[in-house]
Each structure stands twice: as C-alpha cells, then as structure tokens.
XYZ file of C-alpha atoms in Angstrom:
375
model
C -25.531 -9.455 -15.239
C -24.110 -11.876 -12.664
C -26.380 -13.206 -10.121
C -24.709 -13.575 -6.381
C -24.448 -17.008 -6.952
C -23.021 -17.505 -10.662
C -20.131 -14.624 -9.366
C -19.591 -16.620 -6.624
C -18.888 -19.939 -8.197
C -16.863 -17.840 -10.952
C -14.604 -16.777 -8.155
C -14.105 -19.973 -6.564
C -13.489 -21.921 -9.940
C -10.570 -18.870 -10.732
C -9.231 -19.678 -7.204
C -9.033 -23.562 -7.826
C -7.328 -23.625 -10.774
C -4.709 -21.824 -8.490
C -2.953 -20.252 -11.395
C -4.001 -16.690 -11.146
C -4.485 -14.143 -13.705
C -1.387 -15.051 -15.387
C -3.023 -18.642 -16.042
C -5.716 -16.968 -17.815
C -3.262 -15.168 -19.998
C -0.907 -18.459 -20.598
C -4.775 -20.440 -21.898
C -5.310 -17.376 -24.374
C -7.831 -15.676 -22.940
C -8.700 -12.527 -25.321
C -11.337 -11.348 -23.088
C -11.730 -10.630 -19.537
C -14.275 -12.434 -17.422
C -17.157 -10.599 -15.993
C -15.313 -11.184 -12.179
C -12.790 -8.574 -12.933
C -14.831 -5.632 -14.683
C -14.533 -2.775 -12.921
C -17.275 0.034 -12.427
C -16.648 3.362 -14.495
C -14.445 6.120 -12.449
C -16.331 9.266 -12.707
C -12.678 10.621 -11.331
C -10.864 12.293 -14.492
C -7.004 11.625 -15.009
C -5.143 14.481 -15.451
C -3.308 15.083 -18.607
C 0.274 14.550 -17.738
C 1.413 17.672 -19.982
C -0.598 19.777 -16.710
C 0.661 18.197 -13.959
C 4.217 19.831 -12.663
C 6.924 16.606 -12.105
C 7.493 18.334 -8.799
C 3.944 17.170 -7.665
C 5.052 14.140 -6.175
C 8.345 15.624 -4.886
C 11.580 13.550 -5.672
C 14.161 13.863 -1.980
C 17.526 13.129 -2.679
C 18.911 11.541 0.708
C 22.461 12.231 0.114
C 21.492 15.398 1.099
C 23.983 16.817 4.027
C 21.453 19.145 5.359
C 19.577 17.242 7.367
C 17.313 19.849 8.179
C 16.579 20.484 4.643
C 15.529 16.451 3.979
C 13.251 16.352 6.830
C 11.522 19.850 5.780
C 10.939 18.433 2.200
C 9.709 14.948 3.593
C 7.551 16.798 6.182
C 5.893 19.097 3.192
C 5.247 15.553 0.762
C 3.802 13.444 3.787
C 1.211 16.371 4.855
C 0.101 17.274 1.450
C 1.081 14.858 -1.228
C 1.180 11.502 0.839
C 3.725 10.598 -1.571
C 7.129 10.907 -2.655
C 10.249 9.323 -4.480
C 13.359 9.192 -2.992
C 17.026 9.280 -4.886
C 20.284 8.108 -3.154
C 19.108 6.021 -0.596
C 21.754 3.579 -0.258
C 19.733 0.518 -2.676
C 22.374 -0.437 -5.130
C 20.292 0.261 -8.923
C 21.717 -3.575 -9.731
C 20.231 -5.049 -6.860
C 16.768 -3.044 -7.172
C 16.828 -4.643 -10.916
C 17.771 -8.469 -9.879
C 14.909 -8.192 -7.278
C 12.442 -7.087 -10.043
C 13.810 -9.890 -12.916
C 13.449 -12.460 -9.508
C 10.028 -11.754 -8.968
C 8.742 -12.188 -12.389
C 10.897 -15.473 -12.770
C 8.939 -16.731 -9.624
C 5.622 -15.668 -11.612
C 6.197 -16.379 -15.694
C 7.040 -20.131 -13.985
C 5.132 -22.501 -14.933
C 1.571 -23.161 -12.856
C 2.829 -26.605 -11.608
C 5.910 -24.569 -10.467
C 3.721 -22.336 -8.503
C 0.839 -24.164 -6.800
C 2.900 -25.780 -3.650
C 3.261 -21.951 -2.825
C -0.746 -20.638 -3.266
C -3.233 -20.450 -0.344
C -5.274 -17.840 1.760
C -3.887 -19.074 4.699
C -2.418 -15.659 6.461
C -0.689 -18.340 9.180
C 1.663 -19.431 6.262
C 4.338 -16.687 6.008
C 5.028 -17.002 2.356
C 2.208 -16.986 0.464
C 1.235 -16.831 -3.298
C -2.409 -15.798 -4.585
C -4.708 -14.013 -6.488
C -6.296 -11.140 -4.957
C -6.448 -10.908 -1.482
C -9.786 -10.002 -1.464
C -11.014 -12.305 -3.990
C -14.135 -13.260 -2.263
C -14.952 -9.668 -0.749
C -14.258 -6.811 -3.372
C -16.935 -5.684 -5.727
C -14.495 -7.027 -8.663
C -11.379 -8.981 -8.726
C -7.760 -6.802 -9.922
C -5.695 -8.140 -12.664
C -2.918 -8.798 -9.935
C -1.171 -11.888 -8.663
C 1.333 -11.545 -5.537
C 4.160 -13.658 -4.061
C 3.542 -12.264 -0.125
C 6.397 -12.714 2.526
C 5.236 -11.342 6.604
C 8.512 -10.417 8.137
C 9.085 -9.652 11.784
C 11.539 -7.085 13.212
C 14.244 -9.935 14.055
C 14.162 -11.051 10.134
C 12.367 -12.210 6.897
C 10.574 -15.163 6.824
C 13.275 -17.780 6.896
C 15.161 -18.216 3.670
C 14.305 -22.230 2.585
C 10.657 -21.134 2.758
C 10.749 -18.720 0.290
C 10.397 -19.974 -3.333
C 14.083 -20.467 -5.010
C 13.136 -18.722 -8.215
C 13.563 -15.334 -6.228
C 15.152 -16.001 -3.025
C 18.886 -14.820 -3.124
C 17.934 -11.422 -4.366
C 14.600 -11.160 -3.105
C 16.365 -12.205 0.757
C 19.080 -9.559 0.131
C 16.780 -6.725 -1.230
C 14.413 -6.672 2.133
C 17.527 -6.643 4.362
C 18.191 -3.584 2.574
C 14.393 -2.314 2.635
C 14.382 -2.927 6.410
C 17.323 -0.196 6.437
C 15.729 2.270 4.475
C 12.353 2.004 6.431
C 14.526 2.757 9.355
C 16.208 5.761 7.910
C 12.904 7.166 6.493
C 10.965 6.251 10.019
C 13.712 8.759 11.572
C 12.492 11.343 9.208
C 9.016 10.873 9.453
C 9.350 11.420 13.500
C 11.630 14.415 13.220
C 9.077 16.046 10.408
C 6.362 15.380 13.514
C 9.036 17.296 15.851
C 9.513 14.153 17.338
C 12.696 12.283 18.549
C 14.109 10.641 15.448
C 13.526 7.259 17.006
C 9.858 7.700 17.811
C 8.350 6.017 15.242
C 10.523 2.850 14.737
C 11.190 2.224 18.146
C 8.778 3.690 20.607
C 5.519 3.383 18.374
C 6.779 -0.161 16.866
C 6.376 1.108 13.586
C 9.265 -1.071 12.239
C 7.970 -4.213 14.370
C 7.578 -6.375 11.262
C 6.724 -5.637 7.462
C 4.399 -7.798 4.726
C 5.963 -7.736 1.562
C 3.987 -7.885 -1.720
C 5.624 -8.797 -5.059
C 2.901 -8.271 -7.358
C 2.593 -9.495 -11.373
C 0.276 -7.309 -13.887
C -0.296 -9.349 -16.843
C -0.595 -7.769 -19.917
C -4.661 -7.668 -20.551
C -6.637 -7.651 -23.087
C -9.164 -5.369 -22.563
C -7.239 -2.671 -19.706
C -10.066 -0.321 -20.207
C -12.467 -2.882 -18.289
C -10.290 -3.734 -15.815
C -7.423 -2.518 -12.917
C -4.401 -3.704 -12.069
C -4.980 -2.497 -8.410
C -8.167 -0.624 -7.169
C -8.273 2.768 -5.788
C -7.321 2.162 -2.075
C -4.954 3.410 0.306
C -2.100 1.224 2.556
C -3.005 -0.270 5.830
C 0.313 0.375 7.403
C 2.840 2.888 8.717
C 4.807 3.242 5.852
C 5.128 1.558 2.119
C 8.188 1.534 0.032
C 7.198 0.621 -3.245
C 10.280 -0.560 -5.705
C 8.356 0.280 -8.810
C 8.537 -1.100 -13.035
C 10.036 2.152 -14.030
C 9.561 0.290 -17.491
C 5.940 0.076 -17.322
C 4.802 2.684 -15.125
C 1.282 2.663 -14.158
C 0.774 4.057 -10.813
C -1.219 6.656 -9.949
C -2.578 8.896 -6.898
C -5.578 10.623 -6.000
C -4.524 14.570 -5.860
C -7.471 17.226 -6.109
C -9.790 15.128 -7.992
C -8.126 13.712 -10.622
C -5.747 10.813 -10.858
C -2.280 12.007 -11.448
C 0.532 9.808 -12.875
C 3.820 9.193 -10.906
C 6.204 10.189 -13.585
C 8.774 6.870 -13.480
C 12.422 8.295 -11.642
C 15.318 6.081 -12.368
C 16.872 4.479 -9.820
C 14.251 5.838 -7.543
C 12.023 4.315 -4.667
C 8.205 5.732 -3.930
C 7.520 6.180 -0.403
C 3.327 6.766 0.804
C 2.102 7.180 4.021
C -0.099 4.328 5.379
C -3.178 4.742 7.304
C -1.840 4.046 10.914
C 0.163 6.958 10.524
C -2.358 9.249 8.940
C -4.218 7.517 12.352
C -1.204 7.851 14.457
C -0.297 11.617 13.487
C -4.063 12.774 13.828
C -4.222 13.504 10.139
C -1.242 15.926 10.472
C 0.018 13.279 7.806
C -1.672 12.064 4.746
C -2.661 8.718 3.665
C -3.711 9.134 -0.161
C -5.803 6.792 -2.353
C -3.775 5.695 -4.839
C -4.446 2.368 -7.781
C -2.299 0.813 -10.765
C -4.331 0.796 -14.121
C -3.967 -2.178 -16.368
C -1.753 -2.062 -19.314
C -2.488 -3.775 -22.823
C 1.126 -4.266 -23.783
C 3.524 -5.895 -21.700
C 3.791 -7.680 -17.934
C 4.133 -4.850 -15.156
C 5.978 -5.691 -12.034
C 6.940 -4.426 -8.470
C 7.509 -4.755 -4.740
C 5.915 -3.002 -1.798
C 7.228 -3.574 1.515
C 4.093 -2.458 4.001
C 6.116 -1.398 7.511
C 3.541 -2.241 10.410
C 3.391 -4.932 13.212
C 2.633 -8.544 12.444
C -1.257 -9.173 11.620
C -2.112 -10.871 15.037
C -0.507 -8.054 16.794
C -2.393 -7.167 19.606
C -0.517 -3.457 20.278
C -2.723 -0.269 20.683
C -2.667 2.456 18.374
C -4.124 6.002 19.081
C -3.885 9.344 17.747
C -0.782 11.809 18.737
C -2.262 14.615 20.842
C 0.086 17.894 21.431
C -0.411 19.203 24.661
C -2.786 21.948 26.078
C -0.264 25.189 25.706
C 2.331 23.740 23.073
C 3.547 26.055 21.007
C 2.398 24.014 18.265
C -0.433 25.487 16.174
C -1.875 22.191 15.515
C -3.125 21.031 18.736
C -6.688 19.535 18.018
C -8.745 16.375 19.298
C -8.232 13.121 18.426
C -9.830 12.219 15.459
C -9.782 8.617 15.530
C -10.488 5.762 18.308
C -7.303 4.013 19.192
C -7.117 0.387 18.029
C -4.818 -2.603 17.226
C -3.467 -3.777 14.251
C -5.430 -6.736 14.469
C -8.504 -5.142 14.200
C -7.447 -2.540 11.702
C -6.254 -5.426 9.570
C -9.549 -7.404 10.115
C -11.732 -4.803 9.023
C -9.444 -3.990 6.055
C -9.555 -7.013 4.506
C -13.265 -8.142 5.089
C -14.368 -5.292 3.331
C -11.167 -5.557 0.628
C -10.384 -3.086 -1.534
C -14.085 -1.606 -2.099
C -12.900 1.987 -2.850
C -13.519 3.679 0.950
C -11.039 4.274 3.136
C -10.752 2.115 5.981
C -9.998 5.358 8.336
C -13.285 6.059 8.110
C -14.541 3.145 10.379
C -11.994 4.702 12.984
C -12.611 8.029 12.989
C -14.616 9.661 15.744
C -17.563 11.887 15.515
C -16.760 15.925 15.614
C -17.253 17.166 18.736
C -20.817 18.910 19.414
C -20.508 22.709 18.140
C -21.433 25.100 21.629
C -24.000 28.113 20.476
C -23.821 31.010 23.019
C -27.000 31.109 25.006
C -29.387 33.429 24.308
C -30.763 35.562 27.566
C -34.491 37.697 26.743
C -33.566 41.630 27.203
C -34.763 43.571 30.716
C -37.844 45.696 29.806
C-alpha cells in the first residue's frame, strides 16, 4: 500500500504531465494506477429488470396543464431528487453538436490542451483532472473542460477553447433558459411565487459548467468515473451520453440506473436547495461508474452564484399558523456560497454529504415533569 508520501508525489507527477486521464489512455496504459482505486461499495446495484422506468420520473414540458407539470416536478424533487425532462425547448441537433464539441476539445491532442489546464478557480475557463485531485481518498477517471458563468453571460467567447466554442456558446444560452423555466417550477412546487427562486433567492445568479470526458478504462471494476456525491448548487441540468449511459442514483439502498431517454435532459436537486427548502426537497447522492468499452461524455450546468459570492443562504421557514403541514425548524445554519463551496471542495468528493457540516443539532426533546403523589 501507498505511503502518504509516495500517493502524494503520484498525484502531483499525474497533474504535471497536464494531460489527464485521457493521456494515460493515449501512452497505453492497461492498468490503472494505485491513485485512482476506489474502496469496495458495500451498496448493492439494483438489477435493472426490478427497478420500474417510472422511478426517476420522465416530465414532458409541453405539457398545457401547468398545474399538472409542477405537481409531477414537486413529487420527483421531494422523493426522487431526480428527474428527466422531454420537450423542453433544446433542439436534439444542438444537444448532439454540444456533445461531439466537447469530446473534440478532449480526444485533441495534449499539446492542444495544456494552454487551457490549471487549478486556478480565478481563471474562468478551466481544463483539469479532478477537482479534488489532492483531497479525495482516490482520484475519478474524469477530465473536465469547466466554464463559471455569471447571470449577465458565459464566460466571454475568445476565452473558451475553439474546438467547442460555437456550439458549446450556443448550448448554455439555451441551458440558462431552461434553468429559468425549471427554477419557476421548482418555486411554484414550494407554493411559492414562480419567480422566487431565480430572482429573489439568486438562484440563477451565475452557473459553473462541467464538460466532463470518461475514458474508456481498463480495469472499470477498480475504478469510478465520478464518486458517490451529491451537487453543491441549486439546480444541475445534466445533458447526458445517452450512448453510454452510466449514471446512477442512490434510491433505498441500492444504486439504481437512469435508464438513457432520448432527446431528454436529467434535472437533480443541489444541496442549497435541499438547504434552502429545509429538506422539503431532496438532494440525492448520485456517481457515474467507469465503462471498459468506449469514451463516455456529458455536460452539467451547476445553477448557483459565482464561487466568491458572499450572499446568505438559510433555510425556508413557513410561518407559525400556515396552513401548511410542514412547518418545522430550520434544519440547517444559514451560510454563503463561499463557504459552502470552500468546505466542499477541501474535503472533495469523500463520499459524505456536505449538508451535514450545515445542519443544526435537533432541538432538545421536553419530558413532562414528574410531581411525587399527596399521601
């Protein structure tokens, strides 16, 4: 085994040759290094022949009744955490030019690549290898192209590389729209006004995009594409390899598989509004397993506020006397997104859930007292 030292300088010579996991793939490597072996999951996955497809709901938006979309998206976020949505307004070529960008920008050559790598979160477009290289018990057979957009607009065209720009550019103007439209939803399922969420909380305040690469690995039994974690954000829209599949969520103890939709888009609550709702809606553990055969691709645009954004977030509270069964206490301290992020990523993607460093203590539980009888 690994000492702390040995890992370390493993991790740092991966990082320098700046070429991710796809460089180790393009030098033949036919075994994976001890830096990405994952621990064994005591979690089971379900057999997909036992899970019902309706288990992660599919909402078709072109729905007239209104009423009806927001009581379906209402019953996915408080249960499932997840969900795939159908006619929202992505055209299916688009949604396919955006995926054939992305792995252009990454099946480039290394040279091709470099200018564009660093851990620098300052630098708006970034390209890496694990985000939490240095802090998670084992590395993820993942490289990303990341883009941190504010509310006015991405990060400005030139900067982003030209393998991918056009469509990549044109596919988050689009994304913004949708997180809009479902942001509406999500406040009216809360019984909200349908502009809560976007524009009073600042939900829609800016967005970090991830375009992520699986290489095809030899040994996917050792390894994870993405470990189990859940999103620190409001909201992810995740334009998935219906090709490849590969994504799964954490439902009753056992991983399930979300059955590839075509044409669809998977929406998850993040943890600020699991946070933000007071747990009325869920933020589920979710990971991507590794594949043996073939390159696995996708984009998730993460809807919250910019990383140095100093804005407070606390839990939703119904009033004393609502009519609302589910008044309760807050559950969680309020904080920023700077410190949510902070804590996130210094403890990386280590399998618990960063809510739990937010959450506040149940309340004391009040015993009657106890008087002695009269003789």
């Amino acid at each position: 085994m690994a000492t702390g030292s040995s890992r370390l300088r493993d991790l740092q010579a991966f990082d320098d040759t700046k070429a991710g996991v796809k460089g180790l793939v393009d030098a033949g490597v036919t075994a994976v290094p001890a830096i990405f072996h994952q621990r064994p999951d005591p979690v089971p996955v379900a057999n997909p022949s036992d899970v019902d497809d309706a288990v992660v709901p599919v909402i078709d938006l072109a729905d007239v009744d209104r009423d009806r979309v927001v009581v379906q998206v209402r019953a996915a976020a408080e249960t499932v955490g997840f969900f795939q949505v159908v006619n929202h307004g992505i055209p299916g070529e688009l949604m396919d030019e955006t995926l054939s960008a992305v792995r252009r920008f990454h099946e480039q050559p290394a040279e091709a690549k470099r200018p564009y790598y660093t851990r620098d979160r300052a630098r708006r477009v970034r390209y890496y290898s694990n985000f939490d290289l240095f802090q998670s018990p084992a590395a993820n057979w993942r490289d990303t192209l990341s883009l941190e957009m504010s509310q006015e607009g991405p990060a400005a065209p030139e900067e982003m590389p030209a393998a991918c720009r056009s469509a990549l550019a044109d596919y988050l103007a689009a994304a913004q729209r949708l997180g809009a439209t479902m942001s509406e939803l999500l406040s009216e399922a809360l019984g909200l006004p349908a502009g809560y969420l976007g524009q009073d909380a600042g939900c829609l305040d800016g967005l970090y995009v991830g375009a992520h690469y699986y290489p095809a690995c030899p040994e996917p039994h050792l390894t994870l594409g993405t470990t189990r974690h859940s999103d620190p954000c409001f909201l992810t829209l995740l334009l998935p390899d219906t090709a490849m599949g590969g994504l799964q969520v954490l439902l009753e103890r056992q991983w399930v598989d979300v059955p590839p939709v075509a044409g669809a888009l998977v929406v998850n609550i993040g943890d600020l509004l699991q946070l933000v709702s007071n747990d009325r809606l869920k933020s589920v553990e979710h990971r991507v397993v590794a594949s043996g055969v073939g390159s696995r691709v996708s984009v998730a645009c993460l809807f919250r506020p910019r990383y140095a954004s100093t804005r407070e977030y606390g839990p939703l509270v119904l009033a004393s006397g609502s009519d609302d069964d589910d008044t309760r206490l807050p559950a969680y301290r309020s904080t920023t997104t700077a410190e949510f992020l902070e804590y996130y990523n210094s403890k990386g993607l280590d399998g618990r859930s960063a809510l739990d460093h937010f959450r506040l203590p149940p309340p004391p539980i009040s015993t009657p007292s106890t008087f002695a009888s009269s003789p």
